[in-house]
PDB file of C-alpha atoms in Angstrom:
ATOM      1  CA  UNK C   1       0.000   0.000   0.000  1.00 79.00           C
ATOM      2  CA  UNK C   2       2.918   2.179   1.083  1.00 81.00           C
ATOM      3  CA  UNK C   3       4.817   1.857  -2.156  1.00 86.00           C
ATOM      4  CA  UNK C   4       1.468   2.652  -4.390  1.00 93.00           C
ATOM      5  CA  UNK C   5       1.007   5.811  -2.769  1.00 94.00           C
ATOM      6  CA  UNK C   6       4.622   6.515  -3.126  1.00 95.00           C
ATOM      7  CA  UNK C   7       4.721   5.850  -6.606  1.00 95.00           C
ATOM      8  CA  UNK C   8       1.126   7.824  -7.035  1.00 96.00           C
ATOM      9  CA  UNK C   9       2.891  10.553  -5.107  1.00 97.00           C
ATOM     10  CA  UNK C  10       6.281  10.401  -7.383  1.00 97.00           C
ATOM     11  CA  UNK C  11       3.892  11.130 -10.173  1.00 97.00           C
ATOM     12  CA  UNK C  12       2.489  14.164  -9.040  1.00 97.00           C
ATOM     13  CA  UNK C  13       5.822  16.186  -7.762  1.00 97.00           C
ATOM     14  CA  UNK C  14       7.083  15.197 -11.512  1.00 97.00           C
ATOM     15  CA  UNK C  15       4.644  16.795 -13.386  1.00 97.00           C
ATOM     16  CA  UNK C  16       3.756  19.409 -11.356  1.00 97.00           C
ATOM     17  CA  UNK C  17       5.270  21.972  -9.422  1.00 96.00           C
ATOM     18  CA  UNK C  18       5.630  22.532  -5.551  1.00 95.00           C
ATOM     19  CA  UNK C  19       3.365  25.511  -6.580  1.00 96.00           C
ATOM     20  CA  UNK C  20       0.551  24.175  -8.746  1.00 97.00           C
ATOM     21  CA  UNK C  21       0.511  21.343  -6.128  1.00 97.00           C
ATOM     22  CA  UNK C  22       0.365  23.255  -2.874  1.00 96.00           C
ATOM     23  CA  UNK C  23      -2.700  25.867  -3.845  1.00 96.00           C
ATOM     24  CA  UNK C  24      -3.930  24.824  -7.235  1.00 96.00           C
ATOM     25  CA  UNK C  25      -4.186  20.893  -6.081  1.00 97.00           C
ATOM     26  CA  UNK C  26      -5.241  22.068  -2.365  1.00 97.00           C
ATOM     27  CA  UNK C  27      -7.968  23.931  -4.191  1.00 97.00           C
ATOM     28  CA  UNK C  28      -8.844  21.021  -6.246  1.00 98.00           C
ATOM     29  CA  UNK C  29      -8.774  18.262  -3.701  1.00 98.00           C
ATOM     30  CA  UNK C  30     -11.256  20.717  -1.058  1.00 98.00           C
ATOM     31  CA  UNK C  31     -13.955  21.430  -3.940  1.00 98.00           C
ATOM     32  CA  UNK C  32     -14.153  17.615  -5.076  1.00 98.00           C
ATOM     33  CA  UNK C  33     -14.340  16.759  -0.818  1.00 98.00           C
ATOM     34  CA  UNK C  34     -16.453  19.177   0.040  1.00 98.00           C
ATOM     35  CA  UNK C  35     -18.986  18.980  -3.037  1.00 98.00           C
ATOM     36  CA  UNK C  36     -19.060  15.360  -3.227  1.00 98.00           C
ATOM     37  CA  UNK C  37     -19.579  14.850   0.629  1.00 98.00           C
ATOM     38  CA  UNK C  38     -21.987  17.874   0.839  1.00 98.00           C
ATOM     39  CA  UNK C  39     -24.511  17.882  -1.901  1.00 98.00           C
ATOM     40  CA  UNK C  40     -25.878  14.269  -0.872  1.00 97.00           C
ATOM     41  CA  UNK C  41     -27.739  15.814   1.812  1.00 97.00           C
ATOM     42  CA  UNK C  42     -29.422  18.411  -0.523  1.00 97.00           C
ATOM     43  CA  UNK C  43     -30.873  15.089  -2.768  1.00 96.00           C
ATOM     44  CA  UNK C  44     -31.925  13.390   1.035  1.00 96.00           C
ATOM     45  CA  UNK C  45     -33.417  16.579   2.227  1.00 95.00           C
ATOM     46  CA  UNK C  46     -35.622  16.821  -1.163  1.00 95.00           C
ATOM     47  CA  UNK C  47     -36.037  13.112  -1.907  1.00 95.00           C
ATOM     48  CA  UNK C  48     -37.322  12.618   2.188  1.00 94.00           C
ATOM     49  CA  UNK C  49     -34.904  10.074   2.298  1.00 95.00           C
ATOM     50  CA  UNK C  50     -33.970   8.452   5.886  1.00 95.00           C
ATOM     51  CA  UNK C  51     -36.309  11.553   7.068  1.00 95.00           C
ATOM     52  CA  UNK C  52     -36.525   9.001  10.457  1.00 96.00           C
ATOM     53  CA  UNK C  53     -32.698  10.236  11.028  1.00 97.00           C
ATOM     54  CA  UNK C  54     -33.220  14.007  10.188  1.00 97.00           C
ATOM     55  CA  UNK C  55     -32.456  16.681  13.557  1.00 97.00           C
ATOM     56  CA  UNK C  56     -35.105  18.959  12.398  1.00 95.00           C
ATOM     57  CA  UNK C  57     -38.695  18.026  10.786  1.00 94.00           C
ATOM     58  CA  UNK C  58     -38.196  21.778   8.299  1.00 94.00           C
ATOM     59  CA  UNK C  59     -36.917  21.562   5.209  1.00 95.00           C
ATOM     60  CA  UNK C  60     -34.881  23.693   3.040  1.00 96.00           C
ATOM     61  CA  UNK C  61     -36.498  24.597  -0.119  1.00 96.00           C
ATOM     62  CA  UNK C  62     -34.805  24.516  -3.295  1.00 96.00           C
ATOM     63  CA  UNK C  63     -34.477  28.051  -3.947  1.00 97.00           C
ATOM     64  CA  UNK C  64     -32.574  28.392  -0.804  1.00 97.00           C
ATOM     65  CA  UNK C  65     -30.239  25.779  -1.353  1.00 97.00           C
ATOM     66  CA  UNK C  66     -29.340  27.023  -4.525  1.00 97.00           C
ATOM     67  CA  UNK C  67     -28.199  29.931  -3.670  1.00 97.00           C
ATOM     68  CA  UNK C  68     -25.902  28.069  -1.003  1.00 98.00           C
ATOM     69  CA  UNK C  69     -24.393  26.982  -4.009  1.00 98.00           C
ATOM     70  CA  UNK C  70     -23.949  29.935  -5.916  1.00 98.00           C
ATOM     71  CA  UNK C  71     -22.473  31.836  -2.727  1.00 97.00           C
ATOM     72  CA  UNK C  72     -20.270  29.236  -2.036  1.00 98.00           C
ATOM     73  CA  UNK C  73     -18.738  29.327  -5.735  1.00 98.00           C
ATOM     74  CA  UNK C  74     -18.169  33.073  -5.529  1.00 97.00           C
ATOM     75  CA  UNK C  75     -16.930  32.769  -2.021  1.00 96.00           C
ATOM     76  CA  UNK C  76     -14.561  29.712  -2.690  1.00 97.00           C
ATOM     77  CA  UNK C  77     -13.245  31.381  -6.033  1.00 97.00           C
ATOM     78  CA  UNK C  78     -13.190  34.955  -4.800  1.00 96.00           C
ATOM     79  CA  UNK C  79     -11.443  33.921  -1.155  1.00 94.00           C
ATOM     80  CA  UNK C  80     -10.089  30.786  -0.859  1.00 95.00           C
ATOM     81  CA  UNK C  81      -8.880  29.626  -4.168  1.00 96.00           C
ATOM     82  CA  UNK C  82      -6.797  33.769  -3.681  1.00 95.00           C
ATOM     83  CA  UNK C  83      -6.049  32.902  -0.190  1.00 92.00           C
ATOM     84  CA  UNK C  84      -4.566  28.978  -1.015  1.00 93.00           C
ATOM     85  CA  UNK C  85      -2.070  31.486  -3.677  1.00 95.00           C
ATOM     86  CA  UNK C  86      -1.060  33.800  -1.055  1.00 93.00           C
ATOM     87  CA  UNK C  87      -0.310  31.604   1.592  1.00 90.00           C
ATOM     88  CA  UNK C  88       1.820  29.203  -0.761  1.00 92.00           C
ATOM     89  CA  UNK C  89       4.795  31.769   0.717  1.00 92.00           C
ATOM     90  CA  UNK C  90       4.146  31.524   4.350  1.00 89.00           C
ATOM     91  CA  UNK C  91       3.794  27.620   3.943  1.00 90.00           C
ATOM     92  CA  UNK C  92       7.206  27.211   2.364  1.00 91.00           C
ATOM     93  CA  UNK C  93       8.889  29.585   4.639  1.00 90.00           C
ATOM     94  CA  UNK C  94       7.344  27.777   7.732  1.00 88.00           C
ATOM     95  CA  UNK C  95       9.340  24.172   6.356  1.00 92.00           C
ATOM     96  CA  UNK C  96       6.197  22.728   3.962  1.00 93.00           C
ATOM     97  CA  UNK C  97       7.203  20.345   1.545  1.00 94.00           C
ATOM     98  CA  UNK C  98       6.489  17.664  -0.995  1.00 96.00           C
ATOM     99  CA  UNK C  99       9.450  15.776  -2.027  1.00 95.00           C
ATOM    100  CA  UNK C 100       9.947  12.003  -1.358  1.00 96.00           C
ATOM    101  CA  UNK C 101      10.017  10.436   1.115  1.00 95.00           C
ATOM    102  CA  UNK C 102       6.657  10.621   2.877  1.00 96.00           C
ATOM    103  CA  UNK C 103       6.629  10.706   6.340  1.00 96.00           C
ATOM    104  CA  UNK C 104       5.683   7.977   8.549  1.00 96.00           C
ATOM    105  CA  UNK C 105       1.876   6.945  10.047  1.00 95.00           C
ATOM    106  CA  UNK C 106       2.972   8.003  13.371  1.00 97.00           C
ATOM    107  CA  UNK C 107       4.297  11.694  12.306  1.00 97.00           C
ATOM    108  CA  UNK C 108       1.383  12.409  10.328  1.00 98.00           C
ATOM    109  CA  UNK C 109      -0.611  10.686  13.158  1.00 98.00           C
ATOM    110  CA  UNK C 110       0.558  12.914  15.502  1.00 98.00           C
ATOM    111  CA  UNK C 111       0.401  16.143  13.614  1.00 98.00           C
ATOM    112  CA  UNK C 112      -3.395  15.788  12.748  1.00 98.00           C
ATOM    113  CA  UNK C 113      -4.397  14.952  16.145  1.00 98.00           C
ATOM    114  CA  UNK C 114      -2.119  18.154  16.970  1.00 98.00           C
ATOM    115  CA  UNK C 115      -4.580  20.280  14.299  1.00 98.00           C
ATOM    116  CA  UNK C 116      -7.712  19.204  15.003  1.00 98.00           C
ATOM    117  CA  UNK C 117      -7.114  19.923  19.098  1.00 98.00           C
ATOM    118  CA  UNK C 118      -5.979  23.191  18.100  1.00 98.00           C
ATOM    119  CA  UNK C 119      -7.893  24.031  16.356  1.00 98.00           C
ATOM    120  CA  UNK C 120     -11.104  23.254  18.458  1.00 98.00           C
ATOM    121  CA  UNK C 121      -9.238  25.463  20.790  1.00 98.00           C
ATOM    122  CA  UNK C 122      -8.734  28.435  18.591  1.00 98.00           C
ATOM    123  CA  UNK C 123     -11.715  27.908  16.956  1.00 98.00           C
ATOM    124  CA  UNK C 124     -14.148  27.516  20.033  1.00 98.00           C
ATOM    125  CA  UNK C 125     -12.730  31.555  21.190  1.00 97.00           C
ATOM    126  CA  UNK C 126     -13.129  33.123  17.749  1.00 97.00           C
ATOM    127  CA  UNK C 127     -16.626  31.435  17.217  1.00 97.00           C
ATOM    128  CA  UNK C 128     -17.802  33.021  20.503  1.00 96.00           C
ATOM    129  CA  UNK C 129     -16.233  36.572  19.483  1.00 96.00           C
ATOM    130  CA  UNK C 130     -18.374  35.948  16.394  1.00 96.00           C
ATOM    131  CA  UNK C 131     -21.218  36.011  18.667  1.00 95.00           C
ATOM    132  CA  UNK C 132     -20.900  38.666  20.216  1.00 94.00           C
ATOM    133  CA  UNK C 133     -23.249  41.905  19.263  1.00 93.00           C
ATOM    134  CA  UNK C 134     -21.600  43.875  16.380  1.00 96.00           C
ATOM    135  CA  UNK C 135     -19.608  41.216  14.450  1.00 96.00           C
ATOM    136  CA  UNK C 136     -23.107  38.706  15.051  1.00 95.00           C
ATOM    137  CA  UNK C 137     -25.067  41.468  13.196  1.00 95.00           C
ATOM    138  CA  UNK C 138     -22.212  42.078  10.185  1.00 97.00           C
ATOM    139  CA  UNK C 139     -20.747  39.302   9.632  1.00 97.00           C
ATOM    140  CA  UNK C 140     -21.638  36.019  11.344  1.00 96.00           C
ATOM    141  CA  UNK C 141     -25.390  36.534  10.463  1.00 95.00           C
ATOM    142  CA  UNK C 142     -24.817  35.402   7.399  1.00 96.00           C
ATOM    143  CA  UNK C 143     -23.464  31.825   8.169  1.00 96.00           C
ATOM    144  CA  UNK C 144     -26.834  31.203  10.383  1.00 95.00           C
ATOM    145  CA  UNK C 145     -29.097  32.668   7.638  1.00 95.00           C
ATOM    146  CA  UNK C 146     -29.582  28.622   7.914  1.00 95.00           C
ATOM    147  CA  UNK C 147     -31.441  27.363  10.820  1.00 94.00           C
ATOM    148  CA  UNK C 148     -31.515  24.308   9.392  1.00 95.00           C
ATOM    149  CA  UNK C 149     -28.588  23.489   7.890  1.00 96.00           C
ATOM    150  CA  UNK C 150     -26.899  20.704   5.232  1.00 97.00           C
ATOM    151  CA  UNK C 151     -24.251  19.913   4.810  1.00 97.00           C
ATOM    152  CA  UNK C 152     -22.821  22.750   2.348  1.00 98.00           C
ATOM    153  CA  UNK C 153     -24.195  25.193   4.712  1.00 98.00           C
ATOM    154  CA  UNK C 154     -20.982  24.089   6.371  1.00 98.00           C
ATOM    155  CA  UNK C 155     -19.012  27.279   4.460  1.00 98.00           C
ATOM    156  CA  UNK C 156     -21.271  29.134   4.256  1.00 98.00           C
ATOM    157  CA  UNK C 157     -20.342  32.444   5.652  1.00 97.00           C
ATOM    158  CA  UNK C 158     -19.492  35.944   4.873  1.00 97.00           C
ATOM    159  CA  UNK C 159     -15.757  36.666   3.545  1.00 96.00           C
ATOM    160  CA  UNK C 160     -14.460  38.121   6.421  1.00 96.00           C
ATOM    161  CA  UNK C 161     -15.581  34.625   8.712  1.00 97.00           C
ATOM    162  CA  UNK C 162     -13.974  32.902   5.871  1.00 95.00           C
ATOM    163  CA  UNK C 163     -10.687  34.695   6.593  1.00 92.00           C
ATOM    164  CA  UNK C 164     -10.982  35.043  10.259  1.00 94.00           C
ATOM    165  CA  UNK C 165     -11.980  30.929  11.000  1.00 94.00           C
ATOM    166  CA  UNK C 166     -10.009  30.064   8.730  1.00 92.00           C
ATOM    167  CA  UNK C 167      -6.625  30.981  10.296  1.00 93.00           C
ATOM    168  CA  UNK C 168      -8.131  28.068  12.908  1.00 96.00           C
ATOM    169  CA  UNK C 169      -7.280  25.659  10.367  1.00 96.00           C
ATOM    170  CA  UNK C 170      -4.045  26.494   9.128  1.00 94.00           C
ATOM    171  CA  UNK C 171      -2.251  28.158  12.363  1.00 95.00           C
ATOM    172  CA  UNK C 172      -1.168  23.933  13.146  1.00 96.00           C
ATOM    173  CA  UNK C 173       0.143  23.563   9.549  1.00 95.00           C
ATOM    174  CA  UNK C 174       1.550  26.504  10.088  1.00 91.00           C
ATOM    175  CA  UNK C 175       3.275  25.939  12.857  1.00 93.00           C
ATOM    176  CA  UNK C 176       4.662  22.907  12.174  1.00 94.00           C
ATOM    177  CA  UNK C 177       5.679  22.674   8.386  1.00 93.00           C
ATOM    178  CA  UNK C 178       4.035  19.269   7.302  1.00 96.00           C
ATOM    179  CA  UNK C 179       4.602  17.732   4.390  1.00 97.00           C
ATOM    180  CA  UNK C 180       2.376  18.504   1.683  1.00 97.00           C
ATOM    181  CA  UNK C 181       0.428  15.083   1.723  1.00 97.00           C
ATOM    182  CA  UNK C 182      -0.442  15.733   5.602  1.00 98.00           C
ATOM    183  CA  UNK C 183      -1.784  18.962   4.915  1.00 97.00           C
ATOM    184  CA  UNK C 184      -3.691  17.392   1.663  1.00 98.00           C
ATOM    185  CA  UNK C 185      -5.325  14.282   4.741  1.00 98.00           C
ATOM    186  CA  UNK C 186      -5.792  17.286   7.281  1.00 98.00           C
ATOM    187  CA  UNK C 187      -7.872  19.230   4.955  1.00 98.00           C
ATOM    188  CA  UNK C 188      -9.942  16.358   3.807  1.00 98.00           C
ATOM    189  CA  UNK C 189     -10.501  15.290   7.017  1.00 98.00           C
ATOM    190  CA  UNK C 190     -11.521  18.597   8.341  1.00 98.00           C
ATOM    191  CA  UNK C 191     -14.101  19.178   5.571  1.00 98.00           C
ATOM    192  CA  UNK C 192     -15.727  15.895   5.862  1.00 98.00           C
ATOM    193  CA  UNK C 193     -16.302  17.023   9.965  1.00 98.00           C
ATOM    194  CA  UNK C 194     -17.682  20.113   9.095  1.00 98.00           C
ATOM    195  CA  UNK C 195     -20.071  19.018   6.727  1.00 98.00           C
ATOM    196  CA  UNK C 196     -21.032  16.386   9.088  1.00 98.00           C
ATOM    197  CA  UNK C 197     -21.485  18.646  11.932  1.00 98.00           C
ATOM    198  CA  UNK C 198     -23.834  21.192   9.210  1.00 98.00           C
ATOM    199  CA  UNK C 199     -25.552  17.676   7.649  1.00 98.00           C
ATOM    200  CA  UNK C 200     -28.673  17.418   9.619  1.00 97.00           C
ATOM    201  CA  UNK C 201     -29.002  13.826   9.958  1.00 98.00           C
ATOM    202  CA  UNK C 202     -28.011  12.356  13.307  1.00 97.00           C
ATOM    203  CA  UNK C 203     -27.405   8.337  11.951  1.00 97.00           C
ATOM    204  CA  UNK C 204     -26.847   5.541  14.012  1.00 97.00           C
ATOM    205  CA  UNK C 205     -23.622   5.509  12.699  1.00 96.00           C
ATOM    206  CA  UNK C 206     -22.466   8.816  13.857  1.00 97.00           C
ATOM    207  CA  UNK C 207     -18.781   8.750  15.329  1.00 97.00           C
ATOM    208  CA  UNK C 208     -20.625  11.019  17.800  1.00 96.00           C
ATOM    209  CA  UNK C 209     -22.292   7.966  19.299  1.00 96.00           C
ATOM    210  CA  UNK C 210     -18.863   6.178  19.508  1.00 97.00           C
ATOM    211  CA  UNK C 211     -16.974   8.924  20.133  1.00 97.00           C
ATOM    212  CA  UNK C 212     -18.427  11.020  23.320  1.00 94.00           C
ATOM    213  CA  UNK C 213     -15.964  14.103  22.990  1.00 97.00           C
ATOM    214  CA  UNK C 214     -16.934  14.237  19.328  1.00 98.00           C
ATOM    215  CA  UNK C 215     -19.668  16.705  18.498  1.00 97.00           C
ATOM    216  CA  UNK C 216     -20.960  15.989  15.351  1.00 97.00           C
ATOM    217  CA  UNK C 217     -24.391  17.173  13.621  1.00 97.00           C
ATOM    218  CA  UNK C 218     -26.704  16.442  17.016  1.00 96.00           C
ATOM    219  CA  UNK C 219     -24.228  18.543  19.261  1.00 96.00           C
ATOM    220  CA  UNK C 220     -23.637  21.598  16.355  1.00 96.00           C
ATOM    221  CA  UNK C 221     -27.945  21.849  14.892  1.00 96.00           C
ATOM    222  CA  UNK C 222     -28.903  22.913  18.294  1.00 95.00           C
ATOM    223  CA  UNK C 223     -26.203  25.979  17.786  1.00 95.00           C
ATOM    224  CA  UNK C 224     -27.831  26.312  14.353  1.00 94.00           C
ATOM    225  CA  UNK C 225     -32.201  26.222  16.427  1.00 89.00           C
ATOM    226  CA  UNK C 226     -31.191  29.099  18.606  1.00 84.00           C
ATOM    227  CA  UNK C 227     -31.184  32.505  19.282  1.00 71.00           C
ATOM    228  CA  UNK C 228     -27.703  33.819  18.535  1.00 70.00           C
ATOM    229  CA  UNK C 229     -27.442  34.914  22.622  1.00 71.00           C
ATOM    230  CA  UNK C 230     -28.313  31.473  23.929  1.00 75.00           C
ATOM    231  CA  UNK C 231     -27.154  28.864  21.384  1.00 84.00           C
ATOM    232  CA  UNK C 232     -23.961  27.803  22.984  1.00 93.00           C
ATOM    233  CA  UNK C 233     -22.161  25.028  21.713  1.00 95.00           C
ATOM    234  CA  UNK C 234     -19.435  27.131  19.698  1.00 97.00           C
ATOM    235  CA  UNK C 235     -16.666  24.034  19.486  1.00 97.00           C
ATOM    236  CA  UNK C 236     -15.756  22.917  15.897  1.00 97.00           C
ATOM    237  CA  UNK C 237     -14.989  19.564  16.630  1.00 98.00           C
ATOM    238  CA  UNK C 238     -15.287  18.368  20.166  1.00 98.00           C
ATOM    239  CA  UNK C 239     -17.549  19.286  23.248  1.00 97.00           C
ATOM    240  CA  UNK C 240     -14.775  19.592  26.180  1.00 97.00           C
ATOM    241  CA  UNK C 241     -14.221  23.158  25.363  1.00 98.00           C
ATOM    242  CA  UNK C 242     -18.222  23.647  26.033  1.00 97.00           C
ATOM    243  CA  UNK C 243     -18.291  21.966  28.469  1.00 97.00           C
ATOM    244  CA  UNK C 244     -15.186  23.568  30.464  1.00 97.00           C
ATOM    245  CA  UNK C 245     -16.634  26.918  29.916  1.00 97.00           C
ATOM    246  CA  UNK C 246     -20.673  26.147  30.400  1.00 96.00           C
ATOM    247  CA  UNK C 247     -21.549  27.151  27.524  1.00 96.00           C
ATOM    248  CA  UNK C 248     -23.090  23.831  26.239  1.00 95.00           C
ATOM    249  CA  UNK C 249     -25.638  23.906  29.576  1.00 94.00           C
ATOM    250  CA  UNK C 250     -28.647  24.335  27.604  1.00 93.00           C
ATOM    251  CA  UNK C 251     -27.936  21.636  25.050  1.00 94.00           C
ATOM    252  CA  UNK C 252     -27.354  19.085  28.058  1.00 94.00           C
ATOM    253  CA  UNK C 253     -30.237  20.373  29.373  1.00 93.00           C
ATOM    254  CA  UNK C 254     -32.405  19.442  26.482  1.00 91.00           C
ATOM    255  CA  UNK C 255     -30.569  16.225  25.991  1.00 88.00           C
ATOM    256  CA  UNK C 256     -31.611  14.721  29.883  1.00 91.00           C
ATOM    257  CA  UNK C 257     -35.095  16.551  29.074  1.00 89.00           C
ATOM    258  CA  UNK C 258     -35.029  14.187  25.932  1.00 81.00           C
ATOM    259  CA  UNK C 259     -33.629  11.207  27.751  1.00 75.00           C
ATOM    260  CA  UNK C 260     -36.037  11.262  30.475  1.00 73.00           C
ATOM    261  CA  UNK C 261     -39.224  11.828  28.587  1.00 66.00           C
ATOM    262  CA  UNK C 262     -38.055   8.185  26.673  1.00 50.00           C
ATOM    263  CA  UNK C 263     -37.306   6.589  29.867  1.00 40.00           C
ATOM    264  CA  UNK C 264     -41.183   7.573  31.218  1.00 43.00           C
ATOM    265  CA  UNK C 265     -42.403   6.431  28.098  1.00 41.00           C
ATOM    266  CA  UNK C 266     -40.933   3.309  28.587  1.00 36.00           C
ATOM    267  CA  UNK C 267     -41.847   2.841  31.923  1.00 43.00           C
ATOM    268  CA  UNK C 268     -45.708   3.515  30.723  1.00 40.00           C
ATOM    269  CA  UNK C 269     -45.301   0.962  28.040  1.00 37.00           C
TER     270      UNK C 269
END
């Protein structure tokens, strides 16, 4: 397995540069992710498909969605795909590369467990800034212009949230100079979370029902229902942060409300 991905790897720094690889392919690799793990929840949501799983009985209608979609395209090719360019720089100055050899399981191991507790943590404090009066009005506004969100809903936000979340997911890589193929599994992996978290569908699969410091959709559509004041629950990833700070009391709250009213009913059964 090693040696195919080596060889698939040895193909790509051949015929194209560090450059073309590091924000062209970056750009590449997140719109094929995020599209193709994102806009199966617009066909459930209008098909009624596994409805039994979905958070919230409301649906989006189609109008709506689409112009998810168009936002995102302007957004992603007006601010990312610039931002990927200008922070080529910055990534090879901090040690990034791409040459052979790869590095081994337990370096990348270590450096995406390294990112995603990071950036919970810087995410969880910006997030809650976000919330606050002024910059809720401007700018955040615009990302819960869903209440009920899919899974592209995930980035969708205004430019300046775009920018200022974002530097939650590249301060680690930036820190730490990976090689390009752990940034390339840290970004996938990030964007299949976040559309997960925006989904709406809580499945009995879930890595949130394996996984109890994992958020996931349940944990993140209840910051989605609420008031902008009271919605709590401003971690990316996991709940610890949340829960350290109290700011996840209402969801818990509503969760042994929920629990309790099943437990009567199956005492009365």
């Amino acid at each position: 397995m090693a040696s195919i991905i080596e060889s698939g790897w040895l193909y790509l720094i051949t015929h194209f540069s560090d450059f073309q690889l590091a924000s062209l392919g970056s750009f590449f690799l997140h719109e094929s992710v995020f599209f193709l793990s994102g806009l199966p929840f617009i066909y459930l949501e209008r098909a009624g498909l596994l409805s039994k799983y979905k958070i919230q009985t409301k649906n989006n209608t189609p109008a709506a969605q689409e112009k998810c979609i168009t936002r995102l395209l302007l957004y992603h090719f007006g601010v990312n795909l610039p931002l990927m360019i200008a922070s080529y720089p910055v990534f090879r100055f901090m040690g990034m590369k791409s040459s052979l050899p790869l590095p081994s399981w337990k370096v990348v191991l270590s450096q995406i467990i390294f990112y995603f507790i990071l950036e919970d943590f810087v995410f969880y404090w910006g997030h809650r800034i976000l919330h606050t009066k002024w910059l809720y009005k401007h700018v955040h506004s615009v990302h819960h212009e869903y209440a009920t969100p899919f899974g592209l809903t995930s980035e969708y936000a205004h430019p300046a949230e775009i920018l200022f979340l974002g530097f939650a997911t590249i301060v680690g890589p930036a820190i730490t100079g990976p090689h390009l193929i752990t940034l390339w599994l840290w970004m996938v992996l990030r964007v299949l979370e976040t559309v997960e978290a925006h989904c709406g569908y809580h499945f009995p699969w879930s890595l949130s029902n394996f996984l109890p410091v994992y958020g996931g959709a349940d944990f993140h559509d209840y910051h989605h229902r609420l008031l902008y004041t009271k919605s709590g629950n401003y971690s990316s990833t996991f709940v610890y942060m949340d829960w350290i700070f109290g700011t996840d009391k209402g969801y818990r709250k509503l969760k042994a409300l929920k629990h309790d009213g099943v437990e009567d009913d199956g005492k009365q059964t």
